[in-house]
Short mmCIF file of N, CA, C and O in Angstrom, two decimals:
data_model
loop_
_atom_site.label_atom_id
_atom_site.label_comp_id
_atom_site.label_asym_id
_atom_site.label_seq_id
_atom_site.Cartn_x
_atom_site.Cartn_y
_atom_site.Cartn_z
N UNK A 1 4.93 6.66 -9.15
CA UNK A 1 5.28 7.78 -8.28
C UNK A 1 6.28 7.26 -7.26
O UNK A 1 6.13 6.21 -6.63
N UNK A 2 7.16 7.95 -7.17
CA UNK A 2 8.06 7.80 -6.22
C UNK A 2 7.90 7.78 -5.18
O UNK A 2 7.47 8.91 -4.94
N UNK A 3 7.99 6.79 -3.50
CA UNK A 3 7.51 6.62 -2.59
C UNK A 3 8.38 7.80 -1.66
O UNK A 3 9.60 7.64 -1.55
N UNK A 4 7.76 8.89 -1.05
CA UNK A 4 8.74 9.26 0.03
C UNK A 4 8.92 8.61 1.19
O UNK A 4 8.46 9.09 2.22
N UNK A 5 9.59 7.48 1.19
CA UNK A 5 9.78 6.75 2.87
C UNK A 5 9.96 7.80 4.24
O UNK A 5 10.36 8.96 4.33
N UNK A 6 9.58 7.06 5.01
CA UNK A 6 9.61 7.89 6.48
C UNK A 6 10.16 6.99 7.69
O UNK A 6 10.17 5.78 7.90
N UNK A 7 10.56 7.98 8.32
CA UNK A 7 11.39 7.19 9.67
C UNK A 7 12.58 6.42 8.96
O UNK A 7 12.97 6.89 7.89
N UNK A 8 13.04 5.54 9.34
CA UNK A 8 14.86 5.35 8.85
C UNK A 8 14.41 3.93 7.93
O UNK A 8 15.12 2.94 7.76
N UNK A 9 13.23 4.12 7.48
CA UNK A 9 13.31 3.16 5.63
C UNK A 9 14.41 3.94 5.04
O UNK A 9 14.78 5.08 5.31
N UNK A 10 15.00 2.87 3.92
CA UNK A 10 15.85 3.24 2.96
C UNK A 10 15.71 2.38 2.03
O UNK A 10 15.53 1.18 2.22
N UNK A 11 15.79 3.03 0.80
CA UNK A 11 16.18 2.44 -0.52
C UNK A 11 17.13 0.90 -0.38
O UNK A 11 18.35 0.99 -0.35
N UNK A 12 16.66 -0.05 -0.32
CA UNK A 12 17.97 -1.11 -0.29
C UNK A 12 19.00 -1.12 -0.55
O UNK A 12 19.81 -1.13 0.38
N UNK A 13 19.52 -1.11 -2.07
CA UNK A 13 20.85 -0.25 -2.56
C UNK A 13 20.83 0.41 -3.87
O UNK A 13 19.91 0.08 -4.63
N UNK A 14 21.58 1.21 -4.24
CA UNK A 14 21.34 1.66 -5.96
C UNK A 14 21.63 0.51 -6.60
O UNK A 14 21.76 0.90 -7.75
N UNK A 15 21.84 -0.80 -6.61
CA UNK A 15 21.04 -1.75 -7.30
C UNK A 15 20.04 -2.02 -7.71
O UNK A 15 19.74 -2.59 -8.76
N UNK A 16 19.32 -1.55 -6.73
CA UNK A 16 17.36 -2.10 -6.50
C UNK A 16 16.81 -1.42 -7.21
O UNK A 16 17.47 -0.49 -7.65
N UNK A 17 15.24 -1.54 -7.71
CA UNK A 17 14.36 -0.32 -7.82
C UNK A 17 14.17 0.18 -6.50
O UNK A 17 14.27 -0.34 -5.38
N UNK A 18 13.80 1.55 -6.98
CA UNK A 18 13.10 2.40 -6.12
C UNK A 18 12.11 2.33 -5.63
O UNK A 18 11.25 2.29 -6.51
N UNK A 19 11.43 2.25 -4.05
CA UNK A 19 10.12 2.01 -4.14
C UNK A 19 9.19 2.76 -4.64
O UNK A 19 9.20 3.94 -4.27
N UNK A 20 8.25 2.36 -5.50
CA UNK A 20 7.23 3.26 -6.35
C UNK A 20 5.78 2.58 -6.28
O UNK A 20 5.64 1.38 -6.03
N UNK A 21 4.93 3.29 -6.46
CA UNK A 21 3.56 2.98 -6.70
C UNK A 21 2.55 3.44 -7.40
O UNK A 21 2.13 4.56 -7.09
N UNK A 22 1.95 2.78 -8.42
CA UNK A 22 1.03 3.57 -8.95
C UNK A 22 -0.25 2.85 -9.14
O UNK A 22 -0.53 1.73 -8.74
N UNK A 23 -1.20 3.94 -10.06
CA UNK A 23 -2.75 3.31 -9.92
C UNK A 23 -2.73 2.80 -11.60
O UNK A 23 -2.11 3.40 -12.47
N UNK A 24 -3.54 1.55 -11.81
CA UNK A 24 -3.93 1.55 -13.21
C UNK A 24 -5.27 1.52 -13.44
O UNK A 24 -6.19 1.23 -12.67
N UNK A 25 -5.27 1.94 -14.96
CA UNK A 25 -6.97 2.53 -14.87
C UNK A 25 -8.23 1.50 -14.33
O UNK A 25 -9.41 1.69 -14.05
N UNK A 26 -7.61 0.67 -14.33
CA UNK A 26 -8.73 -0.09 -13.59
C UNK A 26 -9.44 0.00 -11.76
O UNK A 26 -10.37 -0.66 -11.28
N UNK A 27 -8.52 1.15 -11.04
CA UNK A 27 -8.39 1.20 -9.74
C UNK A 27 -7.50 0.65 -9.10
O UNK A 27 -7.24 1.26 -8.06
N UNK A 28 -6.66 -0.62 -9.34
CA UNK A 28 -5.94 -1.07 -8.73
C UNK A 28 -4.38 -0.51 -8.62
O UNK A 28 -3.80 -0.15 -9.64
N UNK A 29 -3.80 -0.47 -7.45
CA UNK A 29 -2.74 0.52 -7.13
C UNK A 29 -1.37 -0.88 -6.84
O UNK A 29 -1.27 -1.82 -6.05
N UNK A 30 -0.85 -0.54 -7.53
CA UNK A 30 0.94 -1.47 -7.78
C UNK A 30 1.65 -0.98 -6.77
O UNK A 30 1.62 0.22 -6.47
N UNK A 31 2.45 -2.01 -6.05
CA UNK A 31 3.75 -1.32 -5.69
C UNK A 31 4.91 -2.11 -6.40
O UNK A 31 4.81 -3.11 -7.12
N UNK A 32 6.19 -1.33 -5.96
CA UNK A 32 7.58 -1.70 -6.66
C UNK A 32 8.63 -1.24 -6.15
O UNK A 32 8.75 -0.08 -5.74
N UNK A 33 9.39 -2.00 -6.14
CA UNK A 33 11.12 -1.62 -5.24
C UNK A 33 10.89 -2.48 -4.49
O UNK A 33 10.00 -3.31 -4.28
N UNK A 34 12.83 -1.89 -3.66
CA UNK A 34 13.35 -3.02 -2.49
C UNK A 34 13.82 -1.93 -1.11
O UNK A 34 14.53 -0.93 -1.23
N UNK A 35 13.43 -2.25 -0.28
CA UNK A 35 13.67 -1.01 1.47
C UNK A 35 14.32 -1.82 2.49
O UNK A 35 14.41 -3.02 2.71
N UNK A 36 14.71 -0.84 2.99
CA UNK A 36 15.32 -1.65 4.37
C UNK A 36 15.16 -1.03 5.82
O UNK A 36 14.41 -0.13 6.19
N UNK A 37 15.84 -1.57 6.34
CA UNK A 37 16.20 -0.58 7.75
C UNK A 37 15.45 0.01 8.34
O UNK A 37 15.81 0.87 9.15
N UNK A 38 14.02 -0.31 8.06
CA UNK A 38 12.57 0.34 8.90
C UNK A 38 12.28 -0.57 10.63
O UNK A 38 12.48 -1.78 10.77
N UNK A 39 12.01 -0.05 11.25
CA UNK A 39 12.00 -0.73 12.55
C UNK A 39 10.56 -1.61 12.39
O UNK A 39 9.62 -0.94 12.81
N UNK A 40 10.10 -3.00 11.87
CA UNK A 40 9.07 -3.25 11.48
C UNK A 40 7.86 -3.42 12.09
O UNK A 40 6.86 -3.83 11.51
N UNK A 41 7.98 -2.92 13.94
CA UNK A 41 6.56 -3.48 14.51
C UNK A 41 5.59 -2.19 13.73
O UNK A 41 5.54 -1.12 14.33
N UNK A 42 5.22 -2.25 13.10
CA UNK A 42 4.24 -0.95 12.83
C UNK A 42 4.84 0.51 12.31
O UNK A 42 4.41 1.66 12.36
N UNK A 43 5.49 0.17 12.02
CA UNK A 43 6.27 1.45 11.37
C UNK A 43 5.97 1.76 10.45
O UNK A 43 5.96 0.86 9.60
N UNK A 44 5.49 3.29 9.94
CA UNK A 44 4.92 3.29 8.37
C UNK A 44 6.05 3.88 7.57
O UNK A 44 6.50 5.00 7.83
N UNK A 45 6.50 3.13 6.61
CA UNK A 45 7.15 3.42 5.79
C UNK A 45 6.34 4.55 4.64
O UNK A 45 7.02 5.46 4.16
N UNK A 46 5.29 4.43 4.37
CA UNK A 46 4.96 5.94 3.16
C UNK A 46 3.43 6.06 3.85
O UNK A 46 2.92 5.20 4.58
N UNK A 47 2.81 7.36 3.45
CA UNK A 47 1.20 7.39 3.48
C UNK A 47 0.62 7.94 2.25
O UNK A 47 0.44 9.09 1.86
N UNK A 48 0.32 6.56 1.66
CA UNK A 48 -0.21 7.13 0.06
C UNK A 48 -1.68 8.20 0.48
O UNK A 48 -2.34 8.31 1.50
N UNK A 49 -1.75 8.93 -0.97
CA UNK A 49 -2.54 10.12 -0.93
C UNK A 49 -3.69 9.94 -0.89
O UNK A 49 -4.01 8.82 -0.50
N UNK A 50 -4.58 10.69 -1.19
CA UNK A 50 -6.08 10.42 -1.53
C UNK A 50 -5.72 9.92 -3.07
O UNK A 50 -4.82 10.28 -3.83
N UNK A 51 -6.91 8.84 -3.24
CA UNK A 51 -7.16 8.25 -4.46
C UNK A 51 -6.72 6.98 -4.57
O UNK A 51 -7.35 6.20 -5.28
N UNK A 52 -5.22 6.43 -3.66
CA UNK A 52 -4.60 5.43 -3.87
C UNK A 52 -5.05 4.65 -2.88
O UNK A 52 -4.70 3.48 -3.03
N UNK A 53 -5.86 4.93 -1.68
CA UNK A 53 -6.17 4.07 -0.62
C UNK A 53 -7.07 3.12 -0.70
O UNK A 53 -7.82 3.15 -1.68
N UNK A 54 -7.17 2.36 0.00
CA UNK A 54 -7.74 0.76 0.00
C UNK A 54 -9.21 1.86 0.83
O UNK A 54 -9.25 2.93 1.45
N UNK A 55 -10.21 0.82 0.34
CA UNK A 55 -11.78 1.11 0.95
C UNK A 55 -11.67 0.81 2.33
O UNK A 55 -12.50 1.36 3.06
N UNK A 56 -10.78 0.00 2.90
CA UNK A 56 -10.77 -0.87 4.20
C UNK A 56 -9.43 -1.16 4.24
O UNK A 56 -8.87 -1.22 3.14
N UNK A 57 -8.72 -1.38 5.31
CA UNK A 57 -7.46 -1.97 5.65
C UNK A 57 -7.14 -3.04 4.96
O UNK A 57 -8.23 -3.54 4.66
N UNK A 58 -6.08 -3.87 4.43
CA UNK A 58 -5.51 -4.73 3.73
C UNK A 58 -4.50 -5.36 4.07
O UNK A 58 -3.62 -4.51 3.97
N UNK A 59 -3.98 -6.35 4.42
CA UNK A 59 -2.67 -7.07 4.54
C UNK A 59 -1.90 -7.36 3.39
O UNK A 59 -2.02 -6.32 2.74
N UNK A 60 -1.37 -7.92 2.91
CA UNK A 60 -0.33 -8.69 1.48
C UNK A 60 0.69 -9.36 2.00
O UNK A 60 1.45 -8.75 2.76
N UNK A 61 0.88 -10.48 1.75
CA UNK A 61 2.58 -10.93 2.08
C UNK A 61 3.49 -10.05 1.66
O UNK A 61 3.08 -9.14 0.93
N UNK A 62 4.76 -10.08 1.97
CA UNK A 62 5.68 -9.47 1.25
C UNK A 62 6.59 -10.08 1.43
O UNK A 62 6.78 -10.58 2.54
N UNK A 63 7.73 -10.29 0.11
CA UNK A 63 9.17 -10.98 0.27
C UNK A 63 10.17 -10.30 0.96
O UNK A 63 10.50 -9.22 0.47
N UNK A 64 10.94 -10.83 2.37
CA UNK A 64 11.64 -10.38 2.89
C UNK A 64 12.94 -11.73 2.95
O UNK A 64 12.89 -12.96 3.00
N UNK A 65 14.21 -10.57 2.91
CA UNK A 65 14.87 -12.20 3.15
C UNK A 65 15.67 -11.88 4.35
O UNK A 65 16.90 -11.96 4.42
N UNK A 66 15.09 -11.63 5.02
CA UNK A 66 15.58 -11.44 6.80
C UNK A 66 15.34 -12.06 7.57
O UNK A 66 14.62 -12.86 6.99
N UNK A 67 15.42 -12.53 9.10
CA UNK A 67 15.41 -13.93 9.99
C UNK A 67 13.88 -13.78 10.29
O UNK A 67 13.17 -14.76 10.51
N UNK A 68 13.41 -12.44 10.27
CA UNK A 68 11.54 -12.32 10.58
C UNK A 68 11.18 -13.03 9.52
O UNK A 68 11.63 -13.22 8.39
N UNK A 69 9.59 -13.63 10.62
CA UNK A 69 8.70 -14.70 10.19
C UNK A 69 7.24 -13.52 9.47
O UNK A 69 6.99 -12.31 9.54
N UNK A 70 6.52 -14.82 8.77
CA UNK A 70 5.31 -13.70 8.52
C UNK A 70 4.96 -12.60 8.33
O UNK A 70 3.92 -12.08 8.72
N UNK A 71 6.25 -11.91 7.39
CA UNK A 71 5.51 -10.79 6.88
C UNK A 71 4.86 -10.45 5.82
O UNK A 71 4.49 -11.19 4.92
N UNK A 72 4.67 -8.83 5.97
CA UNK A 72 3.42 -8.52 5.31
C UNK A 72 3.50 -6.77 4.98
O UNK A 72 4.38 -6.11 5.54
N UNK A 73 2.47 -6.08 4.00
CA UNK A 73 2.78 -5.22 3.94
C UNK A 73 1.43 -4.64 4.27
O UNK A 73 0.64 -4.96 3.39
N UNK A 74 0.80 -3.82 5.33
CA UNK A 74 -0.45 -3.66 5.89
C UNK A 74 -0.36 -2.21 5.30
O UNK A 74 0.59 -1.45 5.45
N UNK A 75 -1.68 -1.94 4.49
CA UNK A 75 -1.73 -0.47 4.27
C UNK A 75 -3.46 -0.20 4.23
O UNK A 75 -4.31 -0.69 3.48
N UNK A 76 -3.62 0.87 5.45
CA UNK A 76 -5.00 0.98 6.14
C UNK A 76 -5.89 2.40 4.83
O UNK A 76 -5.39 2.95 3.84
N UNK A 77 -6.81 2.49 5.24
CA UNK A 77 -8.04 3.38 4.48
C UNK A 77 -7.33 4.25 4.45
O UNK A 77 -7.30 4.76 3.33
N UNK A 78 -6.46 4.90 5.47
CA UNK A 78 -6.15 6.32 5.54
C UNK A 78 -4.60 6.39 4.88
O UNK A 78 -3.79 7.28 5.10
N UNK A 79 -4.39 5.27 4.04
CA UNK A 79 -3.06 5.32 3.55
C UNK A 79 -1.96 4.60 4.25
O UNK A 79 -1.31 3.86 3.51
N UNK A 80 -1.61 4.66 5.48
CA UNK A 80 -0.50 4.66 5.82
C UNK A 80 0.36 3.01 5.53
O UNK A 80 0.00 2.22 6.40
N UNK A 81 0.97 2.64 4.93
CA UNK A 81 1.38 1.61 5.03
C UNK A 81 2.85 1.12 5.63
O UNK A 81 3.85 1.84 5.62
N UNK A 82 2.81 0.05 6.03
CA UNK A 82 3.41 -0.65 7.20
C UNK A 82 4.02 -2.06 6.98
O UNK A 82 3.41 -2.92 6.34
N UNK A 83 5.15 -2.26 7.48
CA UNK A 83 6.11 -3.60 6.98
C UNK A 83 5.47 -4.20 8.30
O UNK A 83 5.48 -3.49 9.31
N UNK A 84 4.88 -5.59 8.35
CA UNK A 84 4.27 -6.01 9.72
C UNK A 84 5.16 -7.26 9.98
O UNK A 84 5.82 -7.57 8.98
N UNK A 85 5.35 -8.03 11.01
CA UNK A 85 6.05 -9.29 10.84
C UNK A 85 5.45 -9.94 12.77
O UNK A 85 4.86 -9.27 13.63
N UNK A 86 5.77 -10.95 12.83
CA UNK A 86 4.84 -11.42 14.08
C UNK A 86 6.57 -11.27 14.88
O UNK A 86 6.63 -11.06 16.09
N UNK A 87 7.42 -11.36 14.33
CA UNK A 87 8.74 -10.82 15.44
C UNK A 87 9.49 -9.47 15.68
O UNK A 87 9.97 -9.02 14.64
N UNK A 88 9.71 -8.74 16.76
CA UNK A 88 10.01 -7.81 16.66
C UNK A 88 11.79 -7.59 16.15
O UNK A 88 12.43 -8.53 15.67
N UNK A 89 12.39 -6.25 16.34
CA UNK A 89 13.32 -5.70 15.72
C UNK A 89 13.43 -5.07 14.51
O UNK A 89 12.51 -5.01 13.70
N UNK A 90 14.73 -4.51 14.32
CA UNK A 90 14.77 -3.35 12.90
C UNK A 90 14.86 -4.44 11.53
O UNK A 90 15.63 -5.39 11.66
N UNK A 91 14.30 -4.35 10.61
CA UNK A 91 13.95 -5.18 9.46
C UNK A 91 15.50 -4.76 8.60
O UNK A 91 15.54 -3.73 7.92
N UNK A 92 16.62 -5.60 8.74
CA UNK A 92 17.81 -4.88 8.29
C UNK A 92 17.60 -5.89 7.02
O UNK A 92 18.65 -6.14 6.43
N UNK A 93 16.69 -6.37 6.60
CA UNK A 93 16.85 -7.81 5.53
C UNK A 93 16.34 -6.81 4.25
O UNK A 93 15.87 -5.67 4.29
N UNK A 94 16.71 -7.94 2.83
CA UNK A 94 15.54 -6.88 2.24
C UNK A 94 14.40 -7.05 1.82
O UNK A 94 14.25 -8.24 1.56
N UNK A 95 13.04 -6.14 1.52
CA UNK A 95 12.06 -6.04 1.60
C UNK A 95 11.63 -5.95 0.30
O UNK A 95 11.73 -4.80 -0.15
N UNK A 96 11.16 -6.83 -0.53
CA UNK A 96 10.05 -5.93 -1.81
C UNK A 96 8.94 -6.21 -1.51
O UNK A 96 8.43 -6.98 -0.69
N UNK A 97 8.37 -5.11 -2.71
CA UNK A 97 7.37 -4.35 -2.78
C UNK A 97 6.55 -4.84 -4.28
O UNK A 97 5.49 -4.62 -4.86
N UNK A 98 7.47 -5.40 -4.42
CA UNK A 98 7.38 -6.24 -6.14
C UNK A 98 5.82 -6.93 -6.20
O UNK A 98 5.86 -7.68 -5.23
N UNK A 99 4.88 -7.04 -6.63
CA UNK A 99 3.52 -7.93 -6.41
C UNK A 99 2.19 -7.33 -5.55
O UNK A 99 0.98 -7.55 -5.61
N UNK A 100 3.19 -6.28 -4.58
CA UNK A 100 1.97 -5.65 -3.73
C UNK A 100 0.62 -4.93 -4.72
O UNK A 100 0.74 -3.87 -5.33
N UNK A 101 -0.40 -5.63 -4.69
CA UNK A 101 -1.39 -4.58 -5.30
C UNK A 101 -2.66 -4.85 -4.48
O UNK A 101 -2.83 -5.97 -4.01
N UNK A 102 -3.75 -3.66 -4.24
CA UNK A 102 -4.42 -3.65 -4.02
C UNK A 102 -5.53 -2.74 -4.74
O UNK A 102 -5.06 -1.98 -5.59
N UNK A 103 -6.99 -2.68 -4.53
CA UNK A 103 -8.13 -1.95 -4.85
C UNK A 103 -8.24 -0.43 -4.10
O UNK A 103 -8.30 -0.37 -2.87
N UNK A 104 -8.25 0.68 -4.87
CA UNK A 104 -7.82 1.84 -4.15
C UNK A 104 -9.81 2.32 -4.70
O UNK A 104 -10.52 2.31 -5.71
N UNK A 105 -9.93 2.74 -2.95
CA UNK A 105 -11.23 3.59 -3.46
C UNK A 105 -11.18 4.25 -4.55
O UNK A 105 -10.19 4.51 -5.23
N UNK A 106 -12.60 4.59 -4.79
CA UNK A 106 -13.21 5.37 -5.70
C UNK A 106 -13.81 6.60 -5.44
O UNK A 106 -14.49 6.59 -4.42
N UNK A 107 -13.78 7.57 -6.02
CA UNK A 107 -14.53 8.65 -5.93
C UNK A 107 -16.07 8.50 -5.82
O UNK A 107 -16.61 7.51 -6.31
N UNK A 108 -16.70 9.37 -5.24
CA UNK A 108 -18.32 8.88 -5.12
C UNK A 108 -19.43 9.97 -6.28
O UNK A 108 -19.47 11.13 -6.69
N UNK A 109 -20.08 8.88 -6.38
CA UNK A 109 -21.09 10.01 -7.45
C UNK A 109 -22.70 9.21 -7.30
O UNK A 109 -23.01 8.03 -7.14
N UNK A 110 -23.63 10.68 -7.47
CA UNK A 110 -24.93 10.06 -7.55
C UNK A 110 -25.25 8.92 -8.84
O UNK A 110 -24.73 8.86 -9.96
N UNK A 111 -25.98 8.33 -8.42
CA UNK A 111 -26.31 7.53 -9.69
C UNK A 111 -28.03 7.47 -9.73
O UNK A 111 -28.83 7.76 -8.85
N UNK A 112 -28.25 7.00 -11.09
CA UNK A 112 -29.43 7.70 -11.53
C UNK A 112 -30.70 6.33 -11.28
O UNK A 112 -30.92 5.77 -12.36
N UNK A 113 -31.49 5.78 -10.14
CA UNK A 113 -31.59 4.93 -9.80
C UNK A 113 -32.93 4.80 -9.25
O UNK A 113 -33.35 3.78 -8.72
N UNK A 114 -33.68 6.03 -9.43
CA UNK A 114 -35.20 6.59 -9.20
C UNK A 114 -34.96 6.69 -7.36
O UNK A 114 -36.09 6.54 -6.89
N UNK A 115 -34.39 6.79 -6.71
CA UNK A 115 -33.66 6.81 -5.10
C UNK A 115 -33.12 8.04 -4.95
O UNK A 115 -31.95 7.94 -4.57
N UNK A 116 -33.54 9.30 -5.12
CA UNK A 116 -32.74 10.44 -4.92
C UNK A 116 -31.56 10.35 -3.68
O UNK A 116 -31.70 9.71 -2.64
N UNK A 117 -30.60 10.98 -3.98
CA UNK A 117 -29.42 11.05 -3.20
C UNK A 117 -28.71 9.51 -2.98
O UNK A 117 -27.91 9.30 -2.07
N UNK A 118 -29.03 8.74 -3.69
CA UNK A 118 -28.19 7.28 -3.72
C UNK A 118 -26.87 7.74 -4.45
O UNK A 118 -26.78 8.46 -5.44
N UNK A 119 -25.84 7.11 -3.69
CA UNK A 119 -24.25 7.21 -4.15
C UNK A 119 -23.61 5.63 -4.28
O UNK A 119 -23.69 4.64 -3.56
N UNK A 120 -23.11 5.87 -5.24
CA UNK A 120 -22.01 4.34 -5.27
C UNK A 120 -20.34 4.46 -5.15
O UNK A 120 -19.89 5.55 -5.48
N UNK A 121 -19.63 3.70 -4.82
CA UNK A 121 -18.34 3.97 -5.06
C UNK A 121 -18.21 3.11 -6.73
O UNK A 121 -18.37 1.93 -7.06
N UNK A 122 -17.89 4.20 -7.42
CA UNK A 122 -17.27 3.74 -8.82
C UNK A 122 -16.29 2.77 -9.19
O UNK A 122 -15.12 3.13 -9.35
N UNK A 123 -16.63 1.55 -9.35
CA UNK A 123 -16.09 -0.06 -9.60
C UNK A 123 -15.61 -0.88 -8.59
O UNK A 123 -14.61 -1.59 -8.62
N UNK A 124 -16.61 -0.66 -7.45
CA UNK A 124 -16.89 -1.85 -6.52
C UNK A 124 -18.52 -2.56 -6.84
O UNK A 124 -18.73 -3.77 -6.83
N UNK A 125 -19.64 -1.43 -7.14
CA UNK A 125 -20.97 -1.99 -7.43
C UNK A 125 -21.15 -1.96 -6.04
O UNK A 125 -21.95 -2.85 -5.73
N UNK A 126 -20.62 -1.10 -4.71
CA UNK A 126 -21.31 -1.32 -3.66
C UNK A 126 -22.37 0.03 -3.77
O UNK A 126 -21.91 0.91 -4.50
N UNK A 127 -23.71 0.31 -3.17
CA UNK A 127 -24.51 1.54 -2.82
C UNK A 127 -24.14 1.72 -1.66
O UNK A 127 -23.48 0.83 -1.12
N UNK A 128 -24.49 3.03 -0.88
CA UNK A 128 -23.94 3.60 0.32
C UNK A 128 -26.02 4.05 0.77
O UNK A 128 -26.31 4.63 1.82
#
């Protein structure tokens, strides 16, 4: 799926891929492409939908080849994900997205467990 970026992300160049992301049947959610020009203290570049979100907040490295140190691509429960770096300014370097994957919740369902109203999230094995 095609990422709609927000705030002044951009496509790196029509060289690059596009940034994209998707889920494979296993739960785990890919990203892909190259961005730029996002102001990186916390800036969210996309807010994936329901289905694609992490159970809990997440960090990832990410390859940047710009003068910022330590970055990363932070994308929280509620979707929103974020180019992070421990120095400030506009991230004019470029950014992939190439390797990013994480575990995207699961839908919840009873399970049959002699515990009426017990729920699990479907392929973590956690109970709620």
């Amino acid at each position: 799926i095609k990422m709609v970026l927000t705030g002044s992300w951009a496509l790196y160049s029509s060289s690059y891929q596009t940034p994209q992301y998707c889920k494979d049947s296993n739960g785990f959610v890919h990203f892909r492409g190259t961005m730029k020009d996002g102001t990186n203290a916390q800036t969210a570049f996309v807010t994936l939908p329901e289905g694609f979100r992490p159970p809990f907040t997440i960090t990832t490295p990410a390859y940047y080849t710009g003068s910022l140190v330590s970055t990363g691509i932070q994308v929280t429960k509620l979707g929103v994900c974020k180019f992070v770096s421990v120095a400030s300014g506009t991230s004019t370097g470029q950014i992939g997205l190439d390797g990013v994957s994480f575990f995207a919740k699961q839908r919840r369902h009873t399970v049959a467990t002699g515990q009426q109203g017990e729920t699990s999230d479907i392929g973590t094995g956690l109970v709620a």
